[in-house]
mmCIF file of C-alpha atoms in Angstrom:
data_model
loop_
_atom_site.group_PDB
_atom_site.id
_atom_site.type_symbol
_atom_site.label_atom_id
_atom_site.label_comp_id
_atom_site.label_asym_id
_atom_site.label_seq_id
_atom_site.Cartn_x
_atom_site.Cartn_y
_atom_site.Cartn_z
ATOM 1 C CA MET A 4 26.080 3.013 28.141
ATOM 2 C CA SER A 5 27.417 0.382 25.768
ATOM 3 C CA THR A 6 23.955 -1.130 25.324
ATOM 4 C CA VAL A 7 22.419 2.281 24.624
ATOM 5 C CA ALA A 8 25.159 2.910 22.061
ATOM 6 C CA ALA A 9 24.406 -0.468 20.479
ATOM 7 C CA ALA A 10 20.713 0.433 20.262
ATOM 8 C CA VAL A 11 21.584 3.759 18.618
ATOM 9 C CA VAL A 12 23.833 2.047 16.068
ATOM 10 C CA PHE A 13 21.093 -0.479 15.271
ATOM 11 C CA ARG A 14 18.588 2.335 14.768
ATOM 12 C CA LEU A 15 20.946 4.297 12.530
ATOM 13 C CA VAL A 16 21.913 1.381 10.293
ATOM 14 C CA PHE A 17 18.624 -0.484 10.022
ATOM 15 C CA LEU A 18 15.923 2.134 10.370
ATOM 16 C CA GLY A 19 17.367 5.117 8.547
ATOM 17 C CA ASN A 20 18.099 8.690 9.537
ATOM 18 C CA MET A 21 16.068 10.670 12.049
ATOM 19 C CA GLU A 22 15.667 14.325 12.853
ATOM 20 C CA LEU A 23 17.465 15.617 15.947
ATOM 21 C CA VAL A 24 14.349 15.646 18.134
ATOM 22 C CA ALA A 25 13.535 12.075 17.111
ATOM 23 C CA TRP A 26 17.101 11.036 17.942
ATOM 24 C CA ILE A 27 16.846 12.536 21.412
ATOM 25 C CA ARG A 28 13.532 10.794 22.014
ATOM 26 C CA PHE A 29 14.977 7.506 20.803
ATOM 27 C CA VAL A 30 18.060 7.704 23.045
ATOM 28 C CA VAL A 31 16.026 8.731 26.085
ATOM 29 C CA LYS A 32 13.349 6.095 25.503
ATOM 30 C CA TYR A 33 15.686 3.183 24.934
ATOM 31 C CA GLY A 34 18.114 4.428 27.557
ATOM 32 C CA LEU A 35 15.329 4.299 30.123
ATOM 33 C CA VAL A 36 14.049 0.935 28.888
ATOM 34 C CA ILE A 37 17.502 -0.665 28.938
ATOM 35 C CA GLY A 38 18.354 0.982 32.254
ATOM 36 C CA VAL A 39 15.188 -0.263 33.942
ATOM 37 C CA ALA A 40 15.669 -3.739 32.455
ATOM 38 C CA PHE A 41 19.216 -3.941 33.791
ATOM 39 C CA LEU A 42 18.180 -2.646 37.202
ATOM 40 C CA VAL A 43 15.453 -5.273 37.477
ATOM 41 C CA LEU A 44 17.826 -7.984 36.285
ATOM 42 C CA GLY A 45 20.560 -6.756 38.617
ATOM 43 C CA PHE A 46 18.380 -6.670 41.727
ATOM 44 C CA THR A 47 16.939 -10.078 40.879
ATOM 45 C CA VAL A 48 20.334 -11.710 40.416
ATOM 46 C CA GLN A 49 21.755 -9.919 43.451
ATOM 47 C CA PHE A 50 18.899 -11.190 45.576
ATOM 48 C CA VAL A 51 19.390 -14.756 44.349
ATOM 49 C CA ARG A 52 23.153 -15.018 43.754
ATOM 50 C CA GLY A 53 24.765 -12.017 45.405
ATOM 51 C CA SER A 54 26.185 -8.718 44.124
ATOM 52 C CA LYS A 55 29.358 -10.130 42.571
ATOM 53 C CA ARG A 56 27.437 -12.616 40.461
ATOM 54 C CA ALA A 57 24.980 -9.885 39.458
ATOM 55 C CA VAL A 58 27.780 -7.715 38.064
ATOM 56 C CA GLN A 59 29.145 -10.648 36.070
ATOM 57 C CA ILE A 60 25.771 -11.471 34.537
ATOM 58 C CA LEU A 61 25.003 -7.840 33.694
ATOM 59 C CA SER A 62 28.415 -7.419 32.074
ATOM 60 C CA SER A 63 27.905 -10.589 30.044
ATOM 61 C CA ALA A 64 24.451 -9.445 28.934
ATOM 62 C CA ALA A 65 25.774 -6.043 27.863
ATOM 63 C CA GLY A 66 28.625 -7.689 25.984
ATOM 64 C CA LEU A 67 26.245 -10.080 24.231
ATOM 65 C CA ILE A 68 24.033 -7.206 23.096
ATOM 66 C CA CYS A 69 26.996 -5.277 21.713
ATOM 67 C CA VAL A 70 28.422 -8.307 19.899
ATOM 68 C CA THR A 71 25.017 -9.141 18.401
ATOM 69 C CA VAL A 72 24.511 -5.597 17.120
ATOM 70 C CA LEU A 73 28.037 -5.525 15.703
ATOM 71 C CA ALA A 74 27.463 -8.845 13.921
ATOM 72 C CA LEU A 75 24.187 -7.574 12.443
ATOM 73 C CA VAL A 76 25.830 -4.353 11.259
ATOM 74 C CA VAL A 77 28.672 -6.270 9.589
ATOM 75 C CA ALA A 78 26.167 -8.661 7.985
ATOM 76 C CA GLU A 79 24.036 -5.740 6.774
ATOM 77 C CA PHE A 80 26.890 -4.022 4.991
ATOM 78 C CA GLY A 81 28.059 -7.368 3.642
ATOM 79 C CA VAL A 82 24.634 -7.997 2.092
ATOM 80 C CA ARG A 83 24.489 -4.473 0.675
ATOM 81 C CA PHE A 84 27.864 -5.009 -0.972
ATOM 82 C CA ALA A 85 26.987 -8.469 -2.308
ATOM 83 C CA TYR A 86 23.716 -7.163 -3.782
ATOM 84 C CA ARG A 87 25.001 -3.766 -4.893
ATOM 85 C CA ASP A 88 23.875 -4.480 -8.472
ATOM 86 C CA VAL A 89 20.218 -4.904 -7.456
ATOM 87 C CA THR A 90 17.967 -1.993 -8.364
ATOM 88 C CA THR A 91 14.511 -3.154 -7.292
ATOM 89 C CA THR A 92 12.656 -6.200 -6.008
ATOM 90 C CA ALA A 93 9.473 -7.731 -7.358
ATOM 91 C CA ASP A 94 7.282 -6.501 -4.496
ATOM 92 C CA ASN A 95 8.698 -2.958 -4.730
ATOM 93 C CA GLU A 96 8.743 -2.817 -0.918
ATOM 94 C CA SER A 97 12.341 -3.315 0.106
ATOM 95 C CA TYR A 98 15.558 -1.539 0.997
ATOM 96 C CA PHE A 99 16.688 -1.996 -2.607
ATOM 97 C CA SER A 100 13.537 -0.516 -4.154
ATOM 98 C CA ASP A 101 13.459 2.429 -1.756
ATOM 99 C CA ARG A 102 17.109 3.186 -2.529
ATOM 100 C CA TRP A 103 16.405 3.055 -6.268
ATOM 101 C CA HIS A 104 13.316 5.273 -5.992
ATOM 102 C CA GLU A 105 15.380 8.055 -4.421
ATOM 103 C CA ASN A 106 16.746 8.878 -7.887
ATOM 104 C CA VAL A 107 13.458 8.661 -9.796
ATOM 105 C CA ARG A 108 12.074 11.973 -11.037
ATOM 106 C CA TYR A 109 8.397 12.877 -11.242
ATOM 107 C CA ASN A 110 6.657 15.728 -13.002
ATOM 108 C CA SER A 111 4.151 18.118 -11.462
ATOM 109 C CA LEU A 112 1.322 15.661 -12.206
ATOM 110 C CA GLY A 113 3.035 12.963 -10.165
ATOM 111 C CA PHE A 114 4.080 10.736 -13.059
ATOM 112 C CA ARG A 115 7.520 9.495 -14.021
ATOM 113 C CA GLU A 116 7.672 11.739 -17.044
ATOM 114 C CA ARG A 117 9.083 15.079 -18.138
ATOM 115 C CA GLU A 118 7.050 18.271 -17.872
ATOM 116 C CA PHE A 119 4.940 18.957 -20.957
ATOM 117 C CA ASP A 120 2.396 21.457 -22.233
ATOM 118 C CA THR A 121 -1.232 20.408 -22.107
ATOM 119 C CA ASP A 122 -1.752 21.895 -25.555
ATOM 120 C CA LYS A 123 -0.005 20.028 -28.349
ATOM 121 C CA SER A 124 2.285 21.831 -30.717
ATOM 122 C CA PRO A 125 0.979 22.014 -34.305
ATOM 123 C CA GLY A 126 1.864 18.876 -36.242
ATOM 124 C CA THR A 127 2.528 16.813 -33.112
ATOM 125 C CA TYR A 128 1.101 13.312 -32.771
ATOM 126 C CA ARG A 129 0.644 12.620 -29.068
ATOM 127 C CA ILE A 130 0.626 9.085 -27.645
ATOM 128 C CA ALA A 131 -0.306 8.454 -24.009
ATOM 129 C CA VAL A 132 0.913 5.249 -22.347
ATOM 130 C CA ILE A 133 -1.035 4.043 -19.310
ATOM 131 C CA GLY A 134 -0.104 0.989 -17.270
ATOM 132 C CA ASP A 135 1.423 -0.411 -14.109
ATOM 133 C CA SER A 136 5.015 -1.050 -12.995
ATOM 134 C CA PHE A 137 5.829 -2.696 -16.341
ATOM 135 C CA ALA A 138 5.227 0.533 -18.265
ATOM 136 C CA TYR A 139 6.502 2.669 -15.366
ATOM 137 C CA GLY A 140 9.924 1.099 -15.837
ATOM 138 C CA GLN A 141 10.515 -0.438 -12.430
ATOM 139 C CA GLY A 142 14.208 -1.060 -11.877
ATOM 140 C CA ILE A 143 15.442 0.614 -15.068
ATOM 141 C CA GLU A 144 16.348 4.121 -16.193
ATOM 142 C CA GLU A 145 13.613 6.386 -17.527
ATOM 143 C CA GLN A 146 15.152 6.580 -20.984
ATOM 144 C CA GLU A 147 15.258 2.758 -21.170
ATOM 145 C CA ARG A 148 11.472 2.322 -21.039
ATOM 146 C CA PHE A 149 9.628 1.205 -24.148
ATOM 147 C CA SER A 150 7.639 4.463 -24.171
ATOM 148 C CA ASN A 151 10.821 6.546 -24.381
ATOM 149 C CA LEU A 152 12.382 4.208 -26.941
ATOM 150 C CA LEU A 153 9.206 4.300 -29.026
ATOM 151 C CA GLU A 154 9.229 8.097 -29.086
ATOM 152 C CA ASN A 155 12.860 8.166 -30.197
ATOM 153 C CA TRP A 156 12.281 5.593 -32.928
ATOM 154 C CA LEU A 157 9.147 7.302 -34.290
ATOM 155 C CA ASN A 158 10.875 10.668 -34.498
ATOM 156 C CA GLU A 159 13.892 9.131 -36.213
ATOM 157 C CA GLN A 160 11.605 7.616 -38.845
ATOM 158 C CA SER A 161 9.502 10.731 -39.450
ATOM 159 C CA ALA A 162 10.642 13.830 -41.276
ATOM 160 C CA ASP A 163 7.375 15.793 -41.375
ATOM 161 C CA ARG A 164 5.708 14.960 -38.058
ATOM 162 C CA GLU A 165 6.797 15.133 -34.432
ATOM 163 C CA TYR A 166 5.803 12.312 -32.119
ATOM 164 C CA GLU A 167 5.332 12.746 -28.399
ATOM 165 C CA VAL A 168 5.003 9.650 -26.192
ATOM 166 C CA LEU A 169 4.010 10.455 -22.611
ATOM 167 C CA ASN A 170 4.023 7.910 -19.801
ATOM 168 C CA PHE A 171 1.216 7.850 -17.211
ATOM 169 C CA ALA A 172 1.996 4.494 -15.605
ATOM 170 C CA ARG A 173 2.296 3.841 -11.887
ATOM 171 C CA PRO A 174 3.292 0.713 -9.955
ATOM 172 C CA GLY A 175 0.302 -1.221 -8.666
ATOM 173 C CA TYR A 176 -2.169 0.207 -11.156
ATOM 174 C CA GLU A 177 -5.034 -2.051 -12.182
ATOM 175 C CA THR A 178 -7.588 -1.422 -14.916
ATOM 176 C CA LEU A 179 -9.855 0.513 -12.554
ATOM 177 C CA ASP A 180 -6.965 2.844 -11.689
ATOM 178 C CA GLU A 181 -6.098 3.198 -15.358
ATOM 179 C CA ILE A 182 -9.646 4.264 -16.190
ATOM 180 C CA ASP A 183 -9.375 6.860 -13.443
ATOM 181 C CA VAL A 184 -6.134 8.362 -14.778
ATOM 182 C CA LEU A 185 -7.518 8.189 -18.322
ATOM 183 C CA GLU A 186 -10.589 10.225 -17.421
ATOM 184 C CA LYS A 187 -8.989 12.653 -14.964
ATOM 185 C CA THR A 188 -5.678 13.334 -16.701
ATOM 186 C CA VAL A 189 -5.032 11.750 -20.079
ATOM 187 C CA LEU A 190 -8.200 12.783 -21.923
ATOM 188 C CA ARG A 191 -7.563 16.385 -20.890
ATOM 189 C CA ILE A 192 -4.297 16.535 -22.834
ATOM 190 C CA ASN A 193 -5.999 15.434 -26.081
ATOM 191 C CA PRO A 194 -3.884 12.439 -27.109
ATOM 192 C CA ASP A 195 -4.142 11.050 -30.617
ATOM 193 C CA PHE A 196 -3.532 7.509 -29.423
ATOM 194 C CA VAL A 197 -3.771 5.771 -26.036
ATOM 195 C CA LEU A 198 -1.667 2.673 -25.432
ATOM 196 C CA LEU A 199 -2.715 0.534 -22.480
ATOM 197 C CA GLN A 200 -0.092 -1.787 -21.011
ATOM 198 C CA TRP A 201 -1.860 -4.838 -19.551
ATOM 199 C CA TYR A 202 -0.597 -7.487 -17.125
ATOM 200 C CA ILE A 203 -2.326 -10.578 -15.754
ATOM 201 C CA ASN A 204 -3.070 -9.145 -12.302
ATOM 202 C CA ASP A 205 -4.993 -6.212 -13.810
ATOM 203 C CA VAL A 206 -8.148 -8.342 -13.808
ATOM 204 C CA GLN A 207 -8.327 -8.206 -10.030
ATOM 205 C CA GLY A 208 -9.890 -4.799 -9.836
ATOM 206 C CA HIS A 209 -9.262 -3.954 -6.213
ATOM 207 C CA GLU A 210 -9.669 -7.520 -5.006
ATOM 208 C CA SER A 211 -5.952 -8.205 -4.468
ATOM 209 C CA GLU A 212 -6.113 -7.298 -0.771
ATOM 210 C CA LYS A 213 -8.457 -10.227 -0.256
ATOM 211 C CA TYR A 214 -5.666 -12.577 -1.324
ATOM 212 C CA GLU A 215 -2.773 -10.685 0.251
ATOM 213 C CA ALA A 216 -4.454 -10.747 3.659
ATOM 214 C CA GLY A 217 -3.891 -14.495 3.783
ATOM 215 C CA GLN A 218 -0.283 -14.500 2.689
ATOM 216 C CA SER A 219 2.741 -15.900 4.470
ATOM 217 C CA LEU A 220 3.895 -15.322 8.037
ATOM 218 C CA ASN A 221 5.241 -11.817 8.564
ATOM 219 C CA LEU A 222 7.847 -11.773 11.343
ATOM 220 C CA VAL A 223 9.939 -8.855 10.052
ATOM 221 C CA PRO A 224 8.310 -5.428 10.511
ATOM 222 C CA HIS A 225 7.494 -3.658 7.264
ATOM 223 C CA ARG A 226 9.614 -0.631 8.122
ATOM 224 C CA LEU A 227 12.640 -2.769 8.980
ATOM 225 C CA ARG A 228 12.670 -4.659 5.684
ATOM 226 C CA ARG A 229 12.411 -1.351 3.820
ATOM 227 C CA ARG A 230 15.483 -0.033 5.633
ATOM 228 C CA SER A 231 17.598 -3.165 5.776
ATOM 229 C CA ALA A 232 18.855 -5.361 2.945
ATOM 230 C CA LEU A 233 19.627 -8.132 5.439
ATOM 231 C CA PHE A 234 16.215 -8.182 7.081
ATOM 232 C CA TYR A 235 14.450 -7.940 3.727
ATOM 233 C CA LEU A 236 16.196 -11.120 2.568
ATOM 234 C CA ILE A 237 15.385 -12.786 5.907
ATOM 235 C CA HIS A 238 11.742 -11.810 5.410
ATOM 236 C CA GLU A 239 11.743 -13.311 1.916
ATOM 237 C CA GLN A 240 13.123 -16.615 3.195
ATOM 238 C CA ILE A 241 10.523 -16.761 5.956
ATOM 239 C CA ALA A 242 7.797 -15.991 3.420
ATOM 240 C CA ARG A 243 9.045 -18.758 1.151
ATOM 241 C CA PHE A 244 8.789 -21.389 3.879
ATOM 242 C CA THR A 245 5.492 -20.174 5.327
ATOM 243 C CA SER A 246 3.577 -19.579 2.100
ATOM 244 C CA PRO A 247 -0.191 -20.105 2.325
ATOM 245 C CA GLY A 248 -1.953 -23.206 1.104
ATOM 246 C CA THR A 249 -3.688 -21.203 -1.628
ATOM 247 C CA SER A 250 -1.202 -19.670 -4.049
ATOM 248 C CA PHE A 251 -1.799 -16.557 -6.106
ATOM 249 C CA ASP A 252 -2.231 -18.757 -9.181
ATOM 250 C CA ASP A 253 -4.853 -20.861 -7.405
ATOM 251 C CA TYR A 254 -6.653 -17.711 -6.333
ATOM 252 C CA GLN A 255 -6.676 -16.290 -9.863
ATOM 253 C CA VAL A 256 -7.868 -19.545 -11.407
ATOM 254 C CA ALA A 257 -10.631 -19.897 -8.820
ATOM 255 C CA GLU A 258 -11.805 -16.311 -9.361
ATOM 256 C CA PHE A 259 -11.387 -15.996 -13.124
ATOM 257 C CA GLY A 260 -11.098 -19.528 -14.518
ATOM 258 C CA ASP A 261 -14.751 -19.563 -15.525
ATOM 259 C CA GLU A 262 -15.229 -16.954 -18.230
ATOM 260 C CA GLN A 263 -18.812 -16.429 -17.061
ATOM 261 C CA SER A 264 -17.985 -15.982 -13.370
ATOM 262 C CA PRO A 265 -18.906 -12.609 -11.817
ATOM 263 C CA ALA A 266 -15.211 -11.718 -11.460
ATOM 264 C CA SER A 267 -14.469 -12.539 -15.114
ATOM 265 C CA VAL A 268 -17.483 -10.618 -16.381
ATOM 266 C CA ALA A 269 -16.514 -7.613 -14.240
ATOM 267 C CA ALA A 270 -12.900 -7.734 -15.472
ATOM 268 C CA LYS A 271 -13.973 -7.792 -19.112
ATOM 269 C CA GLY A 272 -16.461 -5.000 -18.518
ATOM 270 C CA THR A 273 -13.800 -2.821 -16.913
ATOM 271 C CA LEU A 274 -11.401 -3.310 -19.819
ATOM 272 C CA GLN A 275 -14.182 -2.606 -22.316
ATOM 273 C CA ALA A 276 -15.021 0.567 -20.405
ATOM 274 C CA PHE A 277 -11.429 1.750 -20.843
ATOM 275 C CA VAL A 278 -11.453 1.034 -24.574
ATOM 276 C CA ARG A 279 -14.830 2.657 -25.161
ATOM 277 C CA ALA A 280 -13.941 5.745 -23.121
ATOM 278 C CA CYS A 281 -11.233 6.363 -25.720
ATOM 279 C CA LYS A 282 -13.431 5.489 -28.686
ATOM 280 C CA ASN A 283 -16.224 7.776 -27.495
ATOM 281 C CA ARG A 284 -13.772 10.665 -27.658
ATOM 282 C CA GLY A 285 -12.593 9.681 -31.124
ATOM 283 C CA ILE A 286 -9.187 8.610 -29.787
ATOM 284 C CA ALA A 287 -7.452 5.546 -31.196
ATOM 285 C CA VAL A 288 -6.542 2.944 -28.584
ATOM 286 C CA GLY A 289 -4.405 -0.190 -28.437
ATOM 287 C CA ILE A 290 -3.146 -2.680 -25.861
ATOM 288 C CA VAL A 291 0.256 -4.273 -25.255
ATOM 289 C CA VAL A 292 -0.049 -7.534 -23.307
ATOM 290 C CA PHE A 293 2.488 -8.925 -20.830
ATOM 291 C CA SER A 294 2.382 -12.215 -18.958
ATOM 292 C CA GLU A 295 4.509 -14.033 -16.387
ATOM 293 C CA SER A 296 5.334 -16.761 -18.888
ATOM 294 C CA TYR A 297 8.751 -15.272 -19.732
ATOM 295 C CA PHE A 298 10.081 -15.817 -16.211
ATOM 296 C CA ARG A 299 8.065 -18.740 -14.821
ATOM 297 C CA GLU A 300 5.584 -21.434 -15.725
ATOM 298 C CA THR A 301 2.116 -19.988 -15.276
ATOM 299 C CA PRO A 302 -1.431 -21.324 -15.620
ATOM 300 C CA LEU A 303 -2.768 -17.788 -16.103
ATOM 301 C CA ASP A 304 -2.117 -17.181 -19.784
ATOM 302 C CA PHE A 305 -5.817 -17.733 -20.454
ATOM 303 C CA LEU A 306 -6.305 -14.216 -19.067
ATOM 304 C CA ALA A 307 -4.028 -12.766 -21.746
ATOM 305 C CA ASP A 308 -5.886 -14.779 -24.387
ATOM 306 C CA ARG A 309 -9.123 -13.130 -23.289
ATOM 307 C CA VAL A 310 -7.584 -9.694 -23.765
ATOM 308 C CA LEU A 311 -6.560 -10.638 -27.294
ATOM 309 C CA ALA A 312 -10.124 -11.799 -27.953
ATOM 310 C CA LEU A 313 -11.470 -8.490 -26.660
ATOM 311 C CA CYS A 314 -9.082 -6.589 -28.937
ATOM 312 C CA GLU A 315 -10.458 -8.510 -31.891
ATOM 313 C CA GLU A 316 -14.015 -7.926 -30.720
ATOM 314 C CA GLU A 317 -13.396 -4.181 -30.366
ATOM 315 C CA SER A 318 -11.321 -4.024 -33.580
ATOM 316 C CA ILE A 319 -8.314 -2.412 -31.917
ATOM 317 C CA PRO A 320 -4.600 -3.235 -32.309
ATOM 318 C CA CYS A 321 -3.114 -5.506 -29.678
ATOM 319 C CA VAL A 322 0.542 -6.492 -29.239
ATOM 320 C CA ASP A 323 1.158 -9.815 -27.483
ATOM 321 C CA MET A 324 4.664 -9.802 -25.982
ATOM 322 C CA ARG A 325 4.579 -13.414 -24.808
ATOM 323 C CA GLY A 326 6.007 -14.976 -27.945
ATOM 324 C CA LYS A 327 8.851 -12.492 -28.309
ATOM 325 C CA LEU A 328 9.905 -12.656 -24.667
ATOM 326 C CA LEU A 329 9.648 -16.440 -24.496
ATOM 327 C CA GLU A 330 12.596 -16.642 -26.885
ATOM 328 C CA TYR A 331 14.760 -15.584 -23.930
ATOM 329 C CA LYS A 332 12.929 -17.573 -21.258
ATOM 330 C CA GLU A 333 15.918 -19.522 -19.922
ATOM 331 C CA GLY A 334 18.055 -16.516 -19.067
ATOM 332 C CA ARG A 335 17.535 -13.551 -16.789
ATOM 333 C CA LYS A 336 18.417 -11.039 -19.434
ATOM 334 C CA LEU A 337 14.800 -9.909 -19.329
ATOM 335 C CA TRP A 338 14.847 -9.212 -15.570
ATOM 336 C CA ALA A 339 15.272 -5.695 -14.185
ATOM 337 C CA SER A 340 17.507 -7.220 -11.491
ATOM 338 C CA ARG A 341 18.235 -10.662 -10.078
ATOM 339 C CA LEU A 342 15.572 -10.021 -7.426
ATOM 340 C CA ASP A 343 13.038 -8.459 -9.780
ATOM 341 C CA PRO A 344 11.538 -10.106 -12.893
ATOM 342 C CA HIS A 345 10.008 -6.856 -14.120
ATOM 343 C CA PRO A 346 11.095 -6.179 -17.722
ATOM 344 C CA SER A 347 14.716 -5.125 -18.078
ATOM 345 C CA ALA A 348 16.037 -2.460 -20.424
ATOM 346 C CA PHE A 349 16.539 -5.218 -23.001
ATOM 347 C CA ALA A 350 12.942 -6.443 -22.610
ATOM 348 C CA ASN A 351 11.713 -2.870 -23.038
ATOM 349 C CA LYS A 352 13.781 -2.572 -26.208
ATOM 350 C CA LEU A 353 12.093 -5.687 -27.582
ATOM 351 C CA THR A 354 8.698 -4.214 -26.684
ATOM 352 C CA ALA A 355 9.421 -0.919 -28.425
ATOM 353 C CA GLU A 356 10.537 -2.736 -31.557
#
């Protein structure tokens, strides 16, 4: 019974809550598995060493299981306490990120934004922000995002016009996804201006899976690292020591280093398609550019330079955040959390300004 109890405790702490029926199935399943395992072990030891020795070994095994589970539970809560300040992690697939997402609100369209009327009020200037996790505000409060700060600042400066800045960003979005949300959602609400937030991995299209498939050794199940702070950190350490020979930077340079490569031409064409979809509707459009350079040395800034060149070619405004954020490069003031280099509330404030 002690081993079954240990299994139940492990399931509760590390794999989250279950409905009653699922709990019953879990207890029955693991009770049978552990019972059969102990019976086999007991009969084997009894046959070889005798019944007294069998009881001793089974008792020791049960004790070891209980002690191990107890140690893991103590370590888990210790890690949660030590990292209690962490909101999200860079990969957005962890115990920390899932805990943070529980308090994120979404509107009826599925975006992290308030409810709004499709029809603009008279005299309202509507700005739509489209982007990925940078614009979404990963790891920070909704009101701390640059889109919210921009709306507040514009309305404070204007006495005769109301500004409305609506956020249509989602984590993991790439330019292809952003075109999709532009055409299916944003253009229908008749914005006056569309602001695209761009990041260096947006050029991938939907090619990222090709790189991710060859990433580091994965010994910790995905579900476990999303329910356990301890096992997530263990997974990260394993990943660090078993990283593939080809890094993400190497992959990006190989795919996009040549401006005339098929991948580069496709990436530029996709971004141009976004810009021209706005222009064809008579909607002003601009781009705000982010790079990794504010939190690590990167060979990929040439991708951001190409976006700036496209902005000039298309005669649209483009804000390059690299210079401003690099002023704070040495500190982690720009990080959403110590495990997540996504822009912090302070970095979003700099962007809005």
